[in-house]
Short mmCIF file of C-alpha atoms and ligand atoms in Angstrom, two decimals:
data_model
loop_
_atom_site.label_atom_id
_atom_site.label_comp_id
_atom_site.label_asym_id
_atom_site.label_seq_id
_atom_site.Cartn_x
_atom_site.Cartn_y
_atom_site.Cartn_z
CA UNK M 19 8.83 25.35 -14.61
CA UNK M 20 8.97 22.12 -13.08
CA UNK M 21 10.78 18.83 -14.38
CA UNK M 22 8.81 16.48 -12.02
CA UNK M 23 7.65 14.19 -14.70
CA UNK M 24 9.58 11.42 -15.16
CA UNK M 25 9.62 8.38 -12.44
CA UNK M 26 8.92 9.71 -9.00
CA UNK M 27 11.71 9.06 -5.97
CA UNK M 28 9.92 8.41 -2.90
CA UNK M 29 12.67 8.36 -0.64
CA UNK M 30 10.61 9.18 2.64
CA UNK M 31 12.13 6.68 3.82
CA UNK M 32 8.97 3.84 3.89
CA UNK M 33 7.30 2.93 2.05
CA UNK M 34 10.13 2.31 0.15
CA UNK M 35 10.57 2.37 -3.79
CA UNK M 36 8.23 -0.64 -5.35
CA UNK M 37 9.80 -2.53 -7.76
CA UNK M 38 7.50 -3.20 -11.13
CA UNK M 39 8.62 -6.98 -10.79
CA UNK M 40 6.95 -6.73 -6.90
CA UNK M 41 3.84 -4.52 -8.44
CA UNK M 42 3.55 -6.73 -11.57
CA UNK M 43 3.50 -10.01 -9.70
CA UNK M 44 0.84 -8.72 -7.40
CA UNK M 45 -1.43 -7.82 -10.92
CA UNK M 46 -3.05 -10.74 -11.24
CA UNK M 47 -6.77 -12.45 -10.49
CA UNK M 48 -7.52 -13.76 -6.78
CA UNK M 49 -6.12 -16.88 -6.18
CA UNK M 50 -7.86 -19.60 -4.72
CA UNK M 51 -7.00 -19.91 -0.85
CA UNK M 52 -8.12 -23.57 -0.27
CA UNK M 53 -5.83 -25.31 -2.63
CA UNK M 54 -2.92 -24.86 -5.40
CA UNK M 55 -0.25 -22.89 -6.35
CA UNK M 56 -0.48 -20.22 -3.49
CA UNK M 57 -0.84 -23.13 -0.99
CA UNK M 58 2.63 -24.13 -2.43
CA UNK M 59 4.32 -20.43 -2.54
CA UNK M 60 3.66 -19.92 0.62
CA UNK M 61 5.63 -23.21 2.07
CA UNK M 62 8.38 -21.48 0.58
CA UNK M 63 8.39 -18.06 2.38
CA UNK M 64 9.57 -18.98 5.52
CA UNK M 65 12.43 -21.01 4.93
CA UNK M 66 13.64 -17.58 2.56
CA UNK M 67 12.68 -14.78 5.04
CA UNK M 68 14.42 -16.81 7.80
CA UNK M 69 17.32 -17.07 5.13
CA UNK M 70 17.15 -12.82 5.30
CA UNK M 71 16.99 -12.65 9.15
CA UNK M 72 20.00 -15.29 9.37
CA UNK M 73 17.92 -17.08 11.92
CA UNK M 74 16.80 -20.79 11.71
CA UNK M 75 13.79 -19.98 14.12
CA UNK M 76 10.46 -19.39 13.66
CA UNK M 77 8.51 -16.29 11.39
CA UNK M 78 4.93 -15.71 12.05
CA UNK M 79 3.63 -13.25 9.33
CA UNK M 80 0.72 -10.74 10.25
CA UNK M 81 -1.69 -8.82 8.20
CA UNK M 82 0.14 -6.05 9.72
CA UNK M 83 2.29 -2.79 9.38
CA UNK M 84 5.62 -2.43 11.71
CA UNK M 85 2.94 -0.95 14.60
CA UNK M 86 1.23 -4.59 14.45
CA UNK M 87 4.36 -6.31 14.33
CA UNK M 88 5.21 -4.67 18.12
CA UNK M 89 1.70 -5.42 19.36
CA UNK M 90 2.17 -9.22 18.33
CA UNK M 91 5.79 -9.75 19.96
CA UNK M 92 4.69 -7.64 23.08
CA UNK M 93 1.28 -10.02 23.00
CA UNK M 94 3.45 -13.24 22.89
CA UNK M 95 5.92 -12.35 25.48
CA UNK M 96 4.64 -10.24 28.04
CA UNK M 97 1.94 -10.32 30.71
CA UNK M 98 0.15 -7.25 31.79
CA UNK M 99 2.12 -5.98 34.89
CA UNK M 100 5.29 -7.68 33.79
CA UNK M 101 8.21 -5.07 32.83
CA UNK M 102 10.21 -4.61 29.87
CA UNK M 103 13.18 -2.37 29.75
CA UNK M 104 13.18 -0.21 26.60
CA UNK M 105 16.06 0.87 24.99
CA UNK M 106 15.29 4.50 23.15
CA UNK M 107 17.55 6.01 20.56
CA UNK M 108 14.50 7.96 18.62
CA UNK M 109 11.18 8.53 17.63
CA UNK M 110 10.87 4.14 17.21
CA UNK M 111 12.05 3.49 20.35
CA UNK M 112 9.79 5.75 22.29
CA UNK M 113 6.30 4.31 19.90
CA UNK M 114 7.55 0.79 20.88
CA UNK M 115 7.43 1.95 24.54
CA UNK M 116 4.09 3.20 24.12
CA UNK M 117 2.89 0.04 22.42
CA UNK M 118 3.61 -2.11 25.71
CA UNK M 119 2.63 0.22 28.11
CA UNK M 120 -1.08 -0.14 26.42
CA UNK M 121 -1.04 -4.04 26.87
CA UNK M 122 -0.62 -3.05 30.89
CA UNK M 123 3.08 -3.71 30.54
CA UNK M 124 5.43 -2.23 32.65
CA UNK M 125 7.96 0.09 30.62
CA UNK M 126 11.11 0.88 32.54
CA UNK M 127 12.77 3.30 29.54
CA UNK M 128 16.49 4.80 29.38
CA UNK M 129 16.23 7.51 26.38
CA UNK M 130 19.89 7.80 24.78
CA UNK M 131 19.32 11.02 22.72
CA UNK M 132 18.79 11.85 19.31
CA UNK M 133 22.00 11.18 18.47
CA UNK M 134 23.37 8.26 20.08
CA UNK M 135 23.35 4.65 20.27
CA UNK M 136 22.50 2.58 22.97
CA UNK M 137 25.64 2.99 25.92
CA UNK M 138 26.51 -0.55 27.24
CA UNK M 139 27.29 0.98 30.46
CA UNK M 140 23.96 2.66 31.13
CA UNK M 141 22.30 -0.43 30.03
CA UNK M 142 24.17 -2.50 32.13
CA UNK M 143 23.79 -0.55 35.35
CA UNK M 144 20.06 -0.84 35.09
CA UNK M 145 19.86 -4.66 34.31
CA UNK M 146 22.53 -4.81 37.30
CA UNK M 147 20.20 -3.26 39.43
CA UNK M 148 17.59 -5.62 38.48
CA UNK M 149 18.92 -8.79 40.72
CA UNK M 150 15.17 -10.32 41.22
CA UNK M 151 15.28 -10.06 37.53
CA UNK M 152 11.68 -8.48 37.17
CA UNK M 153 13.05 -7.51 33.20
CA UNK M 154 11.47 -9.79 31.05
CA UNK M 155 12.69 -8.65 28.00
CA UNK M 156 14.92 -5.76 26.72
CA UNK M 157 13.80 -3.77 24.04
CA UNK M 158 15.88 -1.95 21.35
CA UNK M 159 15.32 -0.64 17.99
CA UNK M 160 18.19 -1.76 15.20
CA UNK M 161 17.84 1.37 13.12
CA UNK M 162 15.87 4.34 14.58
CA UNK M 163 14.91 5.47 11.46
CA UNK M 164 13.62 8.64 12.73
CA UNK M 165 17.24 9.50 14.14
CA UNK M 166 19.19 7.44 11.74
CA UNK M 167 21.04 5.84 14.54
CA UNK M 168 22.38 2.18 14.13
CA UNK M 169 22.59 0.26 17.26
CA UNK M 170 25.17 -2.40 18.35
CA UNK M 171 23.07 -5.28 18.84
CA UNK M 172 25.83 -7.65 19.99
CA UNK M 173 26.78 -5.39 22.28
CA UNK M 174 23.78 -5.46 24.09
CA UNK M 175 23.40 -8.96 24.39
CA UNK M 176 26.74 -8.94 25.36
CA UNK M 177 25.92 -7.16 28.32
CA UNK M 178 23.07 -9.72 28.93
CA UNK M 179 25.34 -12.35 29.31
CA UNK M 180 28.23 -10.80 31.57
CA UNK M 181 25.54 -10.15 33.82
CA UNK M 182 23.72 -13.13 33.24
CA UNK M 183 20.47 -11.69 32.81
CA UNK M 184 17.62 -13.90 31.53
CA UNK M 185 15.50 -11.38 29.91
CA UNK M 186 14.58 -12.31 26.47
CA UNK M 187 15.90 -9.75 23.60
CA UNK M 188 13.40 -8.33 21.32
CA UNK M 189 14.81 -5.80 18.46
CA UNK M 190 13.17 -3.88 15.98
CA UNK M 191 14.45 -4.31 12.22
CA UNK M 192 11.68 -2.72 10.62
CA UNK M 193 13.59 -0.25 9.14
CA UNK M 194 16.86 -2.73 9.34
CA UNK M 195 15.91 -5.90 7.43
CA UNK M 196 17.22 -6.56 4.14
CA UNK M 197 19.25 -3.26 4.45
CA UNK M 198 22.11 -3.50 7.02
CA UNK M 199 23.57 -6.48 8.47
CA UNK M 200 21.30 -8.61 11.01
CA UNK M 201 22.10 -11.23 12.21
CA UNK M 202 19.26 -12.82 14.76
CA UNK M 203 21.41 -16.29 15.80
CA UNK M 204 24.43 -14.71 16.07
CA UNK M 205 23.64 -11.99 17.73
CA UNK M 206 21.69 -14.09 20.31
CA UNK M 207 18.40 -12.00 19.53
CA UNK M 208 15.05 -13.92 20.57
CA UNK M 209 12.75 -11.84 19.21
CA UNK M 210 12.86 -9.53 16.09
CA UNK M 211 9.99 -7.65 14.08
CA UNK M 212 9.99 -6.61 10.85
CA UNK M 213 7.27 -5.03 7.93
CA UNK M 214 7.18 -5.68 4.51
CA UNK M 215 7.37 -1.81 3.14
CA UNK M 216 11.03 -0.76 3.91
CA UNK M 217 14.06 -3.43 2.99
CA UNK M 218 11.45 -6.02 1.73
CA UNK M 219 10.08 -3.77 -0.89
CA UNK M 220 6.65 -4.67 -0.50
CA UNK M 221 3.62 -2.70 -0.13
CA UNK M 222 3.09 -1.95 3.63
CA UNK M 223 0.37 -4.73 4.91
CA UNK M 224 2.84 -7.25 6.39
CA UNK M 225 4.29 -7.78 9.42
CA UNK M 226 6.94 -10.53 10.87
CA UNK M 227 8.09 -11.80 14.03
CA UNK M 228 10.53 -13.87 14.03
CA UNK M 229 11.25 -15.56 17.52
CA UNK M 230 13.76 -18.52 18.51
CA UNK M 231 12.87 -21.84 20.56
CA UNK M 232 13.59 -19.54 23.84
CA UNK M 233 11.22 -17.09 23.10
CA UNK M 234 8.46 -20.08 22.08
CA UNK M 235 9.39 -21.85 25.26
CA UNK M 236 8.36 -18.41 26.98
CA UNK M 237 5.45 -17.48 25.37
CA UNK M 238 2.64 -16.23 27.43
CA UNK M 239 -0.09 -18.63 28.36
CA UNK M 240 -2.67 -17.23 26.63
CA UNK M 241 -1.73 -14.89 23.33
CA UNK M 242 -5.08 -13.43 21.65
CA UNK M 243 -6.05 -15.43 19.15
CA UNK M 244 -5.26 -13.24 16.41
CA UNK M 245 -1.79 -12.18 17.37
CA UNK M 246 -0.91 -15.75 19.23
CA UNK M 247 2.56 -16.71 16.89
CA UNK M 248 2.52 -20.24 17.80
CA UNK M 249 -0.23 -21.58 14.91
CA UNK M 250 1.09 -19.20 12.35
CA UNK M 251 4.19 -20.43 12.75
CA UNK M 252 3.63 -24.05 12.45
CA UNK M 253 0.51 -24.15 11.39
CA UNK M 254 -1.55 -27.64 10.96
CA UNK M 255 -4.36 -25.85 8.40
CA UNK M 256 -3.12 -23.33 5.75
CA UNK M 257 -5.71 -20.44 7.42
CA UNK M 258 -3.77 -20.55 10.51
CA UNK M 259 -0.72 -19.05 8.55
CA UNK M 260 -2.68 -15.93 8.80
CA UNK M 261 -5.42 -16.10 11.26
CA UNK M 262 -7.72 -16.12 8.47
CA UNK M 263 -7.76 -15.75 4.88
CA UNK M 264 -3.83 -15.08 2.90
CA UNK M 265 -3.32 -11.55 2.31
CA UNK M 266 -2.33 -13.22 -1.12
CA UNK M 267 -1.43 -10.43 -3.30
CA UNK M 268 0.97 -8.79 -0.62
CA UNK M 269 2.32 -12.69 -0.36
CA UNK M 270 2.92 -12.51 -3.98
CA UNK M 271 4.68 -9.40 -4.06
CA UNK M 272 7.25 -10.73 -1.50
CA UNK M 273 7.55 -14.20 -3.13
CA UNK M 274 9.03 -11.38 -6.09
CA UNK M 275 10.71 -9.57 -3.72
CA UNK M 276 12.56 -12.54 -2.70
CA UNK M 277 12.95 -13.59 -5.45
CA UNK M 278 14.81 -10.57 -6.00
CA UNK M 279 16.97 -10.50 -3.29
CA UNK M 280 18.30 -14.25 -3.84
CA UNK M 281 19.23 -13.05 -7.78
CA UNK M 282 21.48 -10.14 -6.67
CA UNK M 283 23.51 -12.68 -5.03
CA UNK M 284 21.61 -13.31 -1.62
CA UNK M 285 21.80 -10.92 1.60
CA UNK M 286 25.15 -10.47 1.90
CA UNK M 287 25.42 -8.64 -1.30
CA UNK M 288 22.09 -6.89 -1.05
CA UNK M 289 23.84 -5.47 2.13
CA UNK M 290 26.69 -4.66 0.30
CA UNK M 291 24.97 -2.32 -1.93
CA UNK M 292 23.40 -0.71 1.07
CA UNK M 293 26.73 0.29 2.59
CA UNK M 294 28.20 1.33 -0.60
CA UNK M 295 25.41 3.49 -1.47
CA UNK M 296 25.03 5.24 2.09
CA UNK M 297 28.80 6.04 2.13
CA UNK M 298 28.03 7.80 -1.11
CA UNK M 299 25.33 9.53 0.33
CA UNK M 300 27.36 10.87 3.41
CA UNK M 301 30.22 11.80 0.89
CA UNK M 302 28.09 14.34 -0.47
CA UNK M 303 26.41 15.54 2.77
CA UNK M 304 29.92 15.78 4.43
CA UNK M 305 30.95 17.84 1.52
CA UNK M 306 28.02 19.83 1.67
CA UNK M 307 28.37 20.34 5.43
CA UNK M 308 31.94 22.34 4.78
CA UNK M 309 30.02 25.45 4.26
CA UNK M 310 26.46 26.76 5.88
CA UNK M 311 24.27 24.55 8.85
CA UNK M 312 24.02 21.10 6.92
CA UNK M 313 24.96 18.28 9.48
CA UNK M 314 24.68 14.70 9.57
CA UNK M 315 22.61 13.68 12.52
CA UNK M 316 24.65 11.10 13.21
CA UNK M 317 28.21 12.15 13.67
CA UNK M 318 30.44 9.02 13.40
CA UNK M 319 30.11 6.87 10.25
CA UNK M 320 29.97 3.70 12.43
CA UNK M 321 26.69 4.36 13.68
CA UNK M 322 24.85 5.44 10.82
CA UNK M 323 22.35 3.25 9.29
CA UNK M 324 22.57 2.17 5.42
CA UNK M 325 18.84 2.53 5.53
CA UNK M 326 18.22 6.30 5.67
CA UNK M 327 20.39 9.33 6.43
CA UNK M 328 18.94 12.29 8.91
CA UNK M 329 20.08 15.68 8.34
CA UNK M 330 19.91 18.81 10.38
CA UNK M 331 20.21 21.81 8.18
CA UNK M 332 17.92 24.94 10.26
CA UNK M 333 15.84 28.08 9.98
CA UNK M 334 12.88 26.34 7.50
CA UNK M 335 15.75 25.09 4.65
CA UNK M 336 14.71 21.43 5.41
CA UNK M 337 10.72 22.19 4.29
CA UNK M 338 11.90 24.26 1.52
CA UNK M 339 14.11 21.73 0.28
CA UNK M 340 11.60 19.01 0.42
CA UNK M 341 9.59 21.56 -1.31
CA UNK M 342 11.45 22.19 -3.94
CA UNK M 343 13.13 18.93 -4.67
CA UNK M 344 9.47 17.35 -5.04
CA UNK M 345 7.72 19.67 -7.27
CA UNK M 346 10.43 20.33 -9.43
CA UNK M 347 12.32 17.22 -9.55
CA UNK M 348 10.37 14.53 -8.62
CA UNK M 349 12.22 13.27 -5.33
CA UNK M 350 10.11 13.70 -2.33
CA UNK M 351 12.58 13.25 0.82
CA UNK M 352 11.30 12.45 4.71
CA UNK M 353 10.16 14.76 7.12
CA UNK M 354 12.60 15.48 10.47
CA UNK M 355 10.45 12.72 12.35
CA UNK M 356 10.76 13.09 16.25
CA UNK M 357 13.35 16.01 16.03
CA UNK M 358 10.81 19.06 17.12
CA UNK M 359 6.97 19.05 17.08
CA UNK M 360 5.53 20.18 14.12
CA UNK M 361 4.13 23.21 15.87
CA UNK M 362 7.56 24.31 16.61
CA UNK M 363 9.34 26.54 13.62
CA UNK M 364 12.17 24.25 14.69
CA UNK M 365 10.46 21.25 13.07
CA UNK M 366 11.27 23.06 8.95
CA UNK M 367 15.32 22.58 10.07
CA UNK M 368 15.38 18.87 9.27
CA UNK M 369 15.00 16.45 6.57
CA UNK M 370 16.05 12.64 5.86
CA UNK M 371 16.99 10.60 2.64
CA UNK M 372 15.46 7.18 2.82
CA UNK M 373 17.73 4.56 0.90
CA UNK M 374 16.66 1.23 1.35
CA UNK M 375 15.47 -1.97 -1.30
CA UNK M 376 14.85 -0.69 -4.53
CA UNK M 377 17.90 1.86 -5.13
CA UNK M 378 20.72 1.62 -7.25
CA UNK M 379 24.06 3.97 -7.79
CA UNK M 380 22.03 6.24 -10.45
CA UNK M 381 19.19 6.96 -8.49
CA UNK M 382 21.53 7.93 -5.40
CA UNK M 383 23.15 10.33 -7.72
CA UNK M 384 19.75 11.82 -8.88
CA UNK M 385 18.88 12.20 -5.92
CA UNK M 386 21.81 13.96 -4.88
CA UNK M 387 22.04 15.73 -7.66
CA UNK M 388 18.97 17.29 -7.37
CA UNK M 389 19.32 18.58 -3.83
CA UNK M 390 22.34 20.23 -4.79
CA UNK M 391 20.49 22.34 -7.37
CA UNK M 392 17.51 23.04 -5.14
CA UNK M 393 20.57 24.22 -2.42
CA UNK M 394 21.43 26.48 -5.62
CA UNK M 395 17.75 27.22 -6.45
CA UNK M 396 17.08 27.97 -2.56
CA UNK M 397 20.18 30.08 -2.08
CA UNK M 398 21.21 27.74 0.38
CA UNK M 399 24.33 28.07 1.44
CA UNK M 400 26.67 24.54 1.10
CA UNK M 401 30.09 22.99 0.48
CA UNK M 402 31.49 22.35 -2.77
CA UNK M 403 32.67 19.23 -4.76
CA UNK M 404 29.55 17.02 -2.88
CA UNK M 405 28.56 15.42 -6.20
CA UNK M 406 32.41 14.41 -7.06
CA UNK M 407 32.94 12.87 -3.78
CA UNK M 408 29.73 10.74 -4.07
CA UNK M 409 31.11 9.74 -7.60
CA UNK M 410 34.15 8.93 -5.52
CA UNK M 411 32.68 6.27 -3.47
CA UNK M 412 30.02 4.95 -6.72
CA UNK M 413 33.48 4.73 -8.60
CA UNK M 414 35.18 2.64 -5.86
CA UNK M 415 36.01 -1.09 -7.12
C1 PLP H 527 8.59 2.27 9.92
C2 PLP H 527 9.04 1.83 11.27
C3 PLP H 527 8.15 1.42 12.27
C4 PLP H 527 6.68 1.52 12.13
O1 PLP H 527 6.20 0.73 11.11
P1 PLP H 527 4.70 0.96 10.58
O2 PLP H 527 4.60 0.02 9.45
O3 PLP H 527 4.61 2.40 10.20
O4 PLP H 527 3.78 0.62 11.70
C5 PLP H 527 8.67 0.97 13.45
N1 PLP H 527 9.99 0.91 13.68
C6 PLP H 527 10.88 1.31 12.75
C7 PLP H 527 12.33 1.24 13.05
C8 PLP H 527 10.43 1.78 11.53
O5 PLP H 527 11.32 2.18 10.59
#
């Protein structure tokens, strides 16, 4: 018997749940591109996303997923032969690599582990060692999603500065934005990519880059046309926002998703909700972890992300979990991304719980209430009192 139908939890972790307000204000005929209301909506993006990235820079917006995002920030900054140093805390970190090396840039790489954040110190010996300053830019993924990991961004731009290194710093938020606390001024970050499918709760199709006057004043001289970020920026003809015709109906869906985000009560408390929500989510994990292999990924509480949690949990219990908690309860969970290839029996032992944009405290506890009973179904064994001490932390005033 399965009790699948009902409202589906994709929880993979991106795309991320799509709100009916998002979906509903995408159902509607083509606008016209050349004049009218879209022409006005879209004035009104920037100043908001900007508003989400606590930045008062600039946001280019790309028909794009995440992947396009990283081609058009390495495009801006970096000339073939030129080096970036790439900071790699998972699966993320390593594909952002990959995307410079193909535009002939020079990837100097420090891996950190699957379960670590970046180490100042290591960082800092290698920009230390770089006196002719041949790093252009430093690298470094917020939240590796595949690892779960949440780096210390102003600690690495601290280091930048005690050194007085002039690289520019570029940081993935894809998985970040809209979920955990950014903060792109104030964390002296030149550079930051995002997509619209995780924290943005919009279909995957767009991609940001948001970049300070630094960053502009060191743009490459000549970007491709499609990915250059100076016309879409500050554009002088409505095409030029996009390099082409609007990718209206995703622009409509964020305008809602914005929308959205400003009604809970802005960032700050959309952030909120993200913490809260997590913690409740490691409660239960924790609890489970008492008895049997379960195991956070990511040990210490201050370095998870609020986005998505990675477990550990062996043998082939994490694809039997998934498994079960799909076809008989309608959550479908992420795979172990980047902790064992998938031709290695290894790969089964791992699982993650995406929570990021469209979750409230009910659907965490569905969620976790339903991998409890496919532990029972699975005869896996687990830790008691999980669901209580999630209920704990929901409960909390
Ligand atoms: C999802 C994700 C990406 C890749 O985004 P795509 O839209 O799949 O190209 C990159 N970085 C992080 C941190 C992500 O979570």
């Amino acid at each position: 018997m399965t009790l699948a139908h009902g409202r589906p939890y994709l929880a993979i972790p991106g795309p991320s749940v799509m709100p009916d307000r998002v979906l509903n204000a995408m159902h509607q005929p083509a606008p016209n591109i050349y004049e009218g209301a879209l022409l006005d909506m879209v004035a009104g993006l920037a100043p908001d996303l900007k508003a989400v990235a606590r930045t008062s820079g600039h946001v280019a917006i790309y028909i794009a997923n995440g992947h396009g995002a990283w081609e058009a920030a390495a495009n801006n900054t970096l000339r073939p032969g030129e080096k970036v140093l790439v900071l790699v805390t998972g699966r993320f970190g390593a594909g952002w690599g990959e995307v410079f090396t193909r535009q002939g840039v020079e990837v100097q790489a420090i891996d950190f582990g699957k379960r670590a954040t970046v180490d100042p110190a290591q960082l800092e010996a290698a920009l230390a060692a770089d006196a002719a300053h041949e790093i252009k830019a430093v690298a470094v993924v917020h939240v590796d999603t595949a690892t779960s990991v949440k780096n210390d961004i102003a600690a690495v731009r601290a280091v930048m500065d005690r050194l007085g290194h002039p690289a520019l710093l570029m940081v993935d938020c894809i998985a970040s934005l809209a979920v955990d606390r950014f903060e792109m001024d104030a964390w002296g970050v030149d550079v930051m990519v995002a997509a619209s499918q995780k924290g943005l709760m919009t279909p995957p199709g767009l991609g940001f880059v948001f970049f300070n006057d630094k960053a502009a004043a060191r743009q490459v001289e000549s970007p491709s046309f499609y990915w250059d970020w100076g016309p879409r920026a500050n554009p002088a003809m409505f095409y030029q926002y996009f390099g082409g015709t609007a990718p209206t109906h995703h622009l409509l869906g964020l305008r809602a998703a914005l929308d959205m985000i400003a009604e809970e009560g802005g960032i700050e408390a959309v952030w909120a909700r993200h913490e809260k929500l997590a913690r409740a989510a490691w409660a239960a994990f924790e609890a489970w972890g008492q008895e049997g292999r379960l195991e956070l990924n990511i040990a210490d509480p201050a370095l998870r992300a609020h986005a998505v949690t990675a477990l550990r949990i062996g043998g082939d219990d994490g694809s039997r979990l998934r498994a079960w908690v799909e076809q008989k309860a309608g959550l479908t969970l992420g795979i172990g991304l980047g902790m064992a290839e998938p031709d290695d029996p290894a790969w089964h032992g791992f699982f993650r719980l995406g929570h990021m944009g469209h979750i409230n405290a009910h659907m965490m506890m569905g969620a976790l209430g339903v991998i409890e009973a496919g532990f029972v179904a699975l005869g896996i064994p687990h830790g008691k009192g999980a669901l209580a001490a999630a209920a704990a932390v929901i409960a909390e005033a």
